[in-house]
mmCIF file of C-alpha atoms in Angstrom:
data_model
loop_
_atom_site.group_PDB
_atom_site.id
_atom_site.type_symbol
_atom_site.label_atom_id
_atom_site.label_comp_id
_atom_site.label_asym_id
_atom_site.label_seq_id
_atom_site.Cartn_x
_atom_site.Cartn_y
_atom_site.Cartn_z
ATOM 1 C CA GLU Y 27 -35.982 -37.398 -17.102
ATOM 2 C CA MET Y 28 -36.063 -41.225 -18.239
ATOM 3 C CA GLY Y 29 -36.234 -40.215 -22.496
ATOM 4 C CA GLY Y 30 -32.889 -37.542 -21.504
ATOM 5 C CA LEU Y 31 -31.301 -40.668 -20.037
ATOM 6 C CA GLN Y 32 -32.140 -42.642 -22.563
ATOM 7 C CA HIS Y 33 -30.727 -40.512 -25.347
ATOM 8 C CA GLU Y 34 -27.563 -40.542 -23.655
ATOM 9 C CA VAL Y 35 -27.333 -44.174 -23.731
ATOM 10 C CA ASN Y 36 -28.424 -44.733 -27.710
ATOM 11 C CA ARG Y 37 -25.341 -41.802 -28.274
ATOM 12 C CA LEU Y 38 -23.210 -44.528 -26.426
ATOM 13 C CA LEU Y 39 -23.671 -47.245 -27.959
ATOM 14 C CA GLN Y 40 -24.210 -44.932 -31.435
ATOM 15 C CA ARG Y 41 -20.585 -44.070 -29.801
ATOM 16 C CA VAL Y 42 -19.304 -47.433 -29.047
ATOM 17 C CA MET Y 43 -20.327 -48.770 -33.183
ATOM 18 C CA GLU Y 44 -18.297 -45.944 -34.694
ATOM 19 C CA LEU Y 45 -15.719 -46.624 -32.572
ATOM 20 C CA GLN Y 46 -15.473 -49.805 -33.283
ATOM 21 C CA MET Y 47 -15.861 -50.370 -37.112
ATOM 22 C CA GLN Y 48 -12.714 -47.535 -37.406
ATOM 23 C CA GLU Y 49 -10.827 -50.233 -34.857
ATOM 24 C CA LYS Y 50 -11.734 -52.990 -37.011
ATOM 25 C CA ALA Y 51 -10.785 -50.372 -40.494
ATOM 26 C CA GLU Y 52 -7.336 -50.348 -38.678
ATOM 27 C CA GLN Y 53 -6.380 -54.214 -38.341
ATOM 28 C CA LYS Y 54 -7.934 -54.221 -41.612
ATOM 29 C CA SER Y 55 -4.687 -51.349 -42.854
ATOM 30 C CA LEU Y 56 -2.496 -53.091 -40.995
ATOM 31 C CA VAL Y 57 -2.933 -56.721 -42.057
ATOM 32 C CA GLN Y 58 -2.684 -55.010 -45.748
ATOM 33 C CA LYS Y 59 0.137 -53.819 -45.158
ATOM 34 C CA ALA Y 60 2.020 -56.339 -43.595
ATOM 35 C CA GLU Y 61 1.226 -58.278 -46.332
ATOM 36 C CA LYS Y 62 1.797 -55.787 -48.868
ATOM 37 C CA ASP Y 63 4.960 -54.879 -51.488
ATOM 38 C CA PRO Y 64 4.585 -51.391 -51.063
ATOM 39 C CA MET Y 65 6.539 -50.854 -54.811
ATOM 40 C CA THR Y 66 3.895 -52.711 -56.143
ATOM 41 C CA GLY Y 67 0.721 -53.909 -53.683
ATOM 42 C CA ILE Y 68 0.714 -57.432 -54.136
ATOM 43 C CA MET Y 69 1.651 -60.261 -51.467
ATOM 44 C CA ASN Y 70 5.300 -59.852 -49.949
ATOM 45 C CA LYS Y 71 7.492 -62.667 -49.992
ATOM 46 C CA LYS Y 72 5.663 -63.421 -46.273
ATOM 47 C CA ALA Y 73 2.550 -63.298 -48.063
ATOM 48 C CA ILE Y 74 3.257 -65.574 -50.990
ATOM 49 C CA ALA Y 75 4.581 -67.872 -49.262
ATOM 50 C CA ALA Y 76 1.886 -68.834 -46.602
ATOM 51 C CA ARG Y 77 -0.862 -69.066 -49.892
ATOM 52 C CA VAL Y 78 0.925 -71.240 -51.677
ATOM 53 C CA GLN Y 79 1.396 -72.778 -48.476
ATOM 54 C CA MET Y 80 -1.684 -73.056 -47.907
ATOM 55 C CA MET Y 81 -2.920 -74.360 -51.314
ATOM 56 C CA LEU Y 82 -0.732 -77.225 -51.500
ATOM 57 C CA ASP Y 83 -2.456 -77.814 -47.421
ATOM 58 C CA GLU Y 84 -6.263 -77.833 -50.046
ATOM 59 C CA ILE Y 85 -5.168 -80.060 -51.882
ATOM 60 C CA GLU Y 86 -3.697 -82.712 -49.566
ATOM 61 C CA GLY Y 87 -6.922 -85.657 -49.501
ATOM 62 C CA ILE Y 88 -8.401 -84.226 -53.163
ATOM 63 C CA ASP Y 89 -7.878 -84.606 -56.500
ATOM 64 C CA GLY Y 90 -6.272 -81.219 -57.218
ATOM 65 C CA LYS Y 91 -3.398 -79.551 -58.509
ATOM 66 C CA ILE Y 92 -1.345 -75.928 -58.311
ATOM 67 C CA ALA Y 93 1.334 -74.705 -60.175
ATOM 68 C CA VAL Y 94 4.035 -72.491 -58.441
ATOM 69 C CA GLY Y 95 5.685 -70.671 -59.614
ATOM 70 C CA PHE Y 96 9.026 -68.395 -59.923
ATOM 71 C CA VAL Y 97 9.521 -65.288 -62.829
ATOM 72 C CA ASP Y 98 12.784 -63.403 -62.371
ATOM 73 C CA ILE Y 99 13.602 -60.064 -64.664
ATOM 74 C CA ASP Y 100 16.388 -61.114 -66.468
ATOM 75 C CA ASP Y 101 19.943 -58.751 -66.533
ATOM 76 C CA PHE Y 102 17.107 -55.817 -64.035
ATOM 77 C CA ARG Y 103 20.490 -54.225 -62.818
ATOM 78 C CA ASP Y 104 20.176 -53.323 -66.563
ATOM 79 C CA TYR Y 105 17.574 -51.674 -66.373
ATOM 80 C CA ASN Y 106 18.763 -49.076 -62.873
ATOM 81 C CA THR Y 107 22.823 -48.626 -64.430
ATOM 82 C CA ASN Y 108 21.743 -47.432 -67.867
ATOM 83 C CA TYR Y 109 18.546 -45.398 -67.171
ATOM 84 C CA GLY Y 110 17.715 -44.713 -62.705
ATOM 85 C CA HIS Y 111 16.302 -46.759 -60.587
ATOM 86 C CA ALA Y 112 13.114 -44.552 -60.558
ATOM 87 C CA GLU Y 113 13.177 -47.071 -63.696
ATOM 88 C CA GLY Y 114 13.425 -49.285 -62.154
ATOM 89 C CA ASP Y 115 11.159 -50.089 -59.904
ATOM 90 C CA HIS Y 116 8.681 -48.561 -63.710
ATOM 91 C CA VAL Y 117 9.439 -52.238 -64.785
ATOM 92 C CA ILE Y 118 9.426 -53.799 -61.551
ATOM 93 C CA LYS Y 119 5.401 -52.751 -61.570
ATOM 94 C CA PHE Y 120 5.112 -53.230 -64.789
ATOM 95 C CA VAL Y 121 5.464 -57.537 -64.127
ATOM 96 C CA ALA Y 122 3.764 -56.808 -60.575
ATOM 97 C CA HIS Y 123 0.724 -55.412 -62.798
ATOM 98 C CA THR Y 124 0.997 -58.557 -65.895
ATOM 99 C CA LEU Y 125 1.363 -61.086 -63.663
ATOM 100 C CA ARG Y 126 -1.779 -60.049 -61.095
ATOM 101 C CA GLU Y 127 -3.472 -59.632 -64.927
ATOM 102 C CA MET Y 128 -2.686 -62.595 -66.402
ATOM 103 C CA ILE Y 129 -2.329 -65.471 -63.098
ATOM 104 C CA PRO Y 130 -5.091 -66.709 -62.138
ATOM 105 C CA GLY Y 131 -4.433 -67.024 -58.771
ATOM 106 C CA ALA Y 132 -1.599 -65.451 -56.103
ATOM 107 C CA VAL Y 133 0.736 -63.365 -57.417
ATOM 108 C CA GLY Y 134 4.011 -61.958 -54.718
ATOM 109 C CA ARG Y 135 7.240 -60.325 -55.337
ATOM 110 C CA ASN Y 136 9.590 -62.433 -53.491
ATOM 111 C CA GLY Y 137 12.396 -59.194 -53.318
ATOM 112 C CA GLY Y 138 14.372 -57.006 -56.188
ATOM 113 C CA ASP Y 139 13.058 -58.818 -59.233
ATOM 114 C CA GLU Y 140 11.758 -62.053 -58.474
ATOM 115 C CA PHE Y 141 8.581 -62.752 -58.277
ATOM 116 C CA VAL Y 142 6.435 -65.654 -57.565
ATOM 117 C CA PHE Y 143 3.244 -67.190 -57.595
ATOM 118 C CA CYS Y 144 0.313 -70.140 -57.348
ATOM 119 C CA MET Y 145 -2.950 -70.328 -58.799
ATOM 120 C CA GLU Y 146 -5.167 -74.208 -59.054
ATOM 121 C CA THR Y 147 -5.017 -75.581 -62.260
ATOM 122 C CA ASP Y 148 -6.152 -78.218 -64.462
ATOM 123 C CA GLY Y 149 -2.861 -79.661 -65.566
ATOM 124 C CA ARG Y 150 0.269 -78.848 -67.773
ATOM 125 C CA GLU Y 151 -1.008 -77.397 -71.590
ATOM 126 C CA VAL Y 152 -3.464 -74.699 -68.903
ATOM 127 C CA VAL Y 153 -0.122 -73.475 -67.313
ATOM 128 C CA GLU Y 154 1.674 -73.229 -70.807
ATOM 129 C CA GLN Y 155 -0.691 -71.543 -72.373
ATOM 130 C CA THR Y 156 -0.998 -68.998 -69.071
ATOM 131 C CA MET Y 157 3.295 -68.692 -69.568
ATOM 132 C CA GLU Y 158 3.604 -68.514 -72.773
ATOM 133 C CA LEU Y 159 0.327 -65.067 -72.905
ATOM 134 C CA LEU Y 160 2.659 -64.253 -70.048
ATOM 135 C CA LYS Y 161 5.480 -64.967 -71.943
ATOM 136 C CA ARG Y 162 4.268 -61.663 -74.638
ATOM 137 C CA LYS Y 163 2.566 -59.633 -72.327
ATOM 138 C CA LEU Y 164 6.241 -59.181 -70.994
ATOM 139 C CA GLN Y 165 7.888 -58.914 -74.026
ATOM 140 C CA THR Y 166 5.773 -55.829 -74.853
ATOM 141 C CA GLY Y 167 7.273 -54.189 -72.518
ATOM 142 C CA VAL Y 168 6.853 -51.057 -70.963
ATOM 143 C CA ILE Y 169 7.882 -46.920 -72.380
ATOM 144 C CA ASN Y 170 10.436 -46.078 -70.990
ATOM 145 C CA GLY Y 171 10.802 -42.721 -69.495
ATOM 146 C CA VAL Y 172 13.931 -41.746 -70.678
ATOM 147 C CA THR Y 173 14.250 -42.508 -73.917
ATOM 148 C CA GLY Y 174 10.374 -42.927 -74.957
ATOM 149 C CA GLU Y 175 11.257 -46.417 -76.306
ATOM 150 C CA ARG Y 176 9.397 -49.460 -76.141
ATOM 151 C CA MET Y 177 11.800 -51.689 -73.766
ATOM 152 C CA SER Y 178 10.827 -55.989 -74.384
ATOM 153 C CA ILE Y 179 11.300 -56.882 -70.326
ATOM 154 C CA PRO Y 180 12.882 -60.638 -70.709
ATOM 155 C CA CYS Y 181 12.038 -63.016 -66.906
ATOM 156 C CA SER Y 182 13.458 -66.523 -67.487
ATOM 157 C CA ILE Y 183 10.138 -68.225 -65.846
ATOM 158 C CA GLY Y 184 9.770 -71.473 -63.809
ATOM 159 C CA VAL Y 185 6.732 -73.183 -62.499
ATOM 160 C CA VAL Y 186 5.766 -76.579 -60.781
ATOM 161 C CA ILE Y 187 3.115 -78.700 -60.650
ATOM 162 C CA GLU Y 188 2.122 -80.104 -57.312
ATOM 163 C CA ARG Y 189 -1.087 -82.453 -56.885
ATOM 164 C CA ALA Y 190 -1.354 -84.356 -53.876
ATOM 165 C CA GLY Y 191 1.311 -86.532 -52.540
ATOM 166 C CA LYS Y 192 3.103 -85.692 -56.486
ATOM 167 C CA THR Y 193 5.325 -83.477 -58.288
ATOM 168 C CA ASP Y 194 5.094 -83.050 -62.128
#
Protein backbone atom coordinates (compact mmCIF):
# COMPACT_ATOMS: atom_id res chain seq x y z
CA GLU A 1 0.00 0.00 0.00
CA MET A 2 2.83 2.43 0.85
CA GLY A 3 4.56 1.58 -2.45
CA GLY A 4 1.39 2.41 -4.38
CA LEU A 5 0.97 5.68 -2.51
CA GLN A 6 4.60 6.61 -3.14
CA HIS A 7 4.17 5.87 -6.84
CA GLU A 8 1.07 8.10 -7.05
CA VAL A 9 2.83 10.96 -5.19
CA ASN A 10 5.82 10.71 -7.55
CA ARG A 11 3.49 10.70 -10.57
CA LEU A 12 1.70 13.76 -9.20
CA LEU A 13 4.98 15.60 -8.57
CA GLN A 14 6.13 14.78 -12.10
CA ARG A 15 2.88 16.20 -13.51
CA VAL A 16 3.26 19.40 -11.45
CA MET A 17 6.80 19.87 -12.80
CA GLU A 18 5.60 19.31 -16.37
CA LEU A 19 2.85 21.90 -15.90
CA GLN A 20 5.33 24.40 -14.46
CA MET A 21 7.67 23.91 -17.41
CA GLN A 22 4.75 24.32 -19.83
CA GLU A 23 3.66 27.53 -18.06
CA LYS A 24 7.21 28.96 -18.25
CA ALA A 25 7.34 28.17 -21.98
CA GLU A 26 3.96 29.85 -22.52
CA GLN A 27 5.08 32.93 -20.55
CA LYS A 28 8.27 33.14 -22.60
CA SER A 29 6.23 32.90 -25.81
CA LEU A 30 3.89 35.67 -24.64
CA VAL A 31 6.82 37.94 -23.76
CA GLN A 32 8.37 37.32 -27.19
CA LYS A 33 5.07 38.09 -28.91
CA ALA A 34 4.72 41.27 -26.87
CA GLU A 35 8.25 42.44 -27.71
CA LYS A 36 8.75 41.30 -31.31
CA ASP A 37 7.62 42.89 -34.52
CA PRO A 38 5.56 40.13 -36.17
CA MET A 39 6.79 40.80 -39.71
CA THR A 40 10.51 41.09 -39.09
CA GLY A 41 11.15 39.27 -35.82
CA ILE A 42 13.15 42.19 -34.43
CA MET A 43 12.05 44.22 -31.41
CA ASN A 44 8.92 46.29 -31.73
CA LYS A 45 8.71 50.02 -30.93
CA LYS A 46 7.99 49.55 -27.23
CA ALA A 47 10.73 46.96 -26.69
CA ILE A 48 13.47 48.91 -28.51
CA ALA A 49 12.54 52.11 -26.63
CA ALA A 50 12.87 50.22 -23.35
CA ARG A 51 16.23 48.76 -24.43
CA VAL A 52 17.58 52.17 -25.43
CA GLN A 53 16.51 53.60 -22.06
CA MET A 54 18.07 50.66 -20.25
CA MET A 55 21.37 51.18 -22.06
CA LEU A 56 21.29 54.90 -21.31
CA ASP A 57 20.70 54.13 -17.63
CA GLU A 58 23.56 51.63 -17.63
CA ILE A 59 26.15 54.15 -18.86
CA GLU A 60 25.30 56.59 -16.06
CA GLY A 61 28.13 56.54 -13.55
CA ILE A 62 30.58 54.78 -15.86
CA ASP A 63 32.62 56.04 -18.77
CA GLY A 64 30.60 54.15 -21.37
CA LYS A 65 29.19 55.28 -24.69
CA ILE A 66 26.27 54.08 -26.74
CA ALA A 67 25.17 54.98 -30.23
CA VAL A 68 21.47 55.33 -30.93
CA GLY A 69 20.48 55.41 -34.56
CA PHE A 70 17.45 55.73 -36.80
CA VAL A 71 17.11 54.24 -40.26
CA ASP A 72 14.36 55.25 -42.68
CA ILE A 73 13.91 53.63 -46.09
CA ASP A 74 13.96 56.42 -48.66
CA ASP A 75 10.82 56.70 -50.82
CA PHE A 76 9.47 53.44 -49.39
CA ARG A 77 5.95 54.03 -50.71
CA ASP A 78 7.36 53.61 -54.24
CA TYR A 79 8.08 49.92 -53.54
CA ASN A 80 4.46 49.34 -52.55
CA THR A 81 3.06 51.49 -55.37
CA ASN A 82 5.25 50.11 -58.15
CA TYR A 83 5.58 46.46 -57.12
CA GLY A 84 2.86 45.72 -54.54
CA HIS A 85 2.76 45.33 -50.79
CA ALA A 86 4.36 41.88 -50.81
CA GLU A 87 7.48 43.38 -52.39
CA GLY A 88 7.38 46.26 -49.89
CA ASP A 89 7.25 43.71 -47.07
CA HIS A 90 10.22 41.93 -48.64
CA VAL A 91 12.20 45.19 -48.58
CA ILE A 92 11.33 45.82 -44.90
CA LYS A 93 12.40 42.28 -43.99
CA PHE A 94 15.67 42.73 -45.89
CA VAL A 95 16.47 45.95 -44.02
CA ALA A 96 15.57 44.37 -40.66
CA HIS A 97 17.76 41.34 -41.41
CA THR A 98 20.63 43.55 -42.54
CA LEU A 99 20.43 45.70 -39.41
CA ARG A 100 20.34 42.63 -37.16
CA GLU A 101 23.34 41.23 -39.03
CA MET A 102 25.41 44.44 -39.07
CA ILE A 103 24.61 46.14 -35.75
CA PRO A 104 26.35 44.69 -32.68
CA GLY A 105 23.54 45.65 -30.34
CA ALA A 106 19.76 45.95 -30.26
CA VAL A 107 17.60 46.53 -33.34
CA GLY A 108 13.91 47.36 -33.51
CA ARG A 109 11.23 48.49 -35.89
CA ASN A 110 9.77 51.83 -34.93
CA GLY A 111 6.89 51.34 -37.36
CA GLY A 112 6.37 51.34 -41.11
CA ASP A 113 9.74 51.74 -42.78
CA GLU A 114 11.51 53.21 -39.73
CA PHE A 115 14.02 51.30 -37.63
CA VAL A 116 15.93 52.09 -34.44
CA PHE A 117 19.14 50.58 -33.13
CA CYS A 118 21.47 51.04 -30.18
CA MET A 119 24.90 49.66 -29.52
CA GLU A 120 27.81 50.11 -27.19
CA THR A 121 30.71 51.86 -28.85
CA ASP A 122 34.26 53.01 -28.30
CA GLY A 123 33.70 56.16 -30.28
CA ARG A 124 32.70 57.97 -33.41
CA GLU A 125 35.12 56.21 -35.77
CA VAL A 126 33.70 52.77 -34.97
CA VAL A 127 30.15 54.03 -35.53
CA GLU A 128 31.09 55.70 -38.83
CA GLN A 129 32.74 52.47 -40.07
CA THR A 130 29.70 50.43 -39.08
CA MET A 131 27.35 52.87 -40.83
CA GLU A 132 29.45 52.83 -43.98
CA LEU A 133 29.35 49.02 -44.07
CA LEU A 134 25.59 49.14 -43.43
CA LYS A 135 25.02 51.59 -46.30
CA ARG A 136 27.06 49.40 -48.66
CA LYS A 137 25.11 46.29 -47.71
CA LEU A 138 21.78 48.08 -48.22
CA GLN A 139 22.99 49.36 -51.59
CA THR A 140 23.59 45.78 -52.74
CA GLY A 141 19.85 45.49 -52.25
CA VAL A 142 17.43 42.67 -52.93
CA ILE A 143 16.16 40.84 -55.96
CA ASN A 144 12.79 42.23 -56.97
CA GLY A 145 10.28 39.39 -57.03
CA VAL A 146 8.25 41.11 -59.76
CA THR A 147 10.96 42.17 -62.23
CA GLY A 148 13.86 39.90 -61.22
CA GLU A 149 16.13 42.94 -61.06
CA ARG A 150 18.39 43.84 -58.14
CA MET A 151 17.03 46.85 -56.26
CA SER A 152 19.25 49.05 -54.13
CA ILE A 153 17.63 50.07 -50.84
CA PRO A 154 18.65 53.67 -50.15
CA CYS A 155 18.12 54.70 -46.54
CA SER A 156 18.52 57.82 -44.45
CA ILE A 157 20.54 57.08 -41.33
CA GLY A 158 20.98 59.31 -38.30
CA VAL A 159 23.09 58.46 -35.26
CA VAL A 160 23.80 60.13 -31.95
CA ILE A 161 26.48 58.97 -29.54
CA GLU A 162 25.61 59.32 -25.89
CA ARG A 163 28.11 59.14 -23.10
CA ALA A 164 27.34 59.55 -19.42
CA GLY A 165 25.79 63.02 -19.26
CA LYS A 166 26.96 64.18 -22.72
CA THR A 167 25.93 63.81 -26.35
CA ASP A 168 28.39 63.65 -29.27
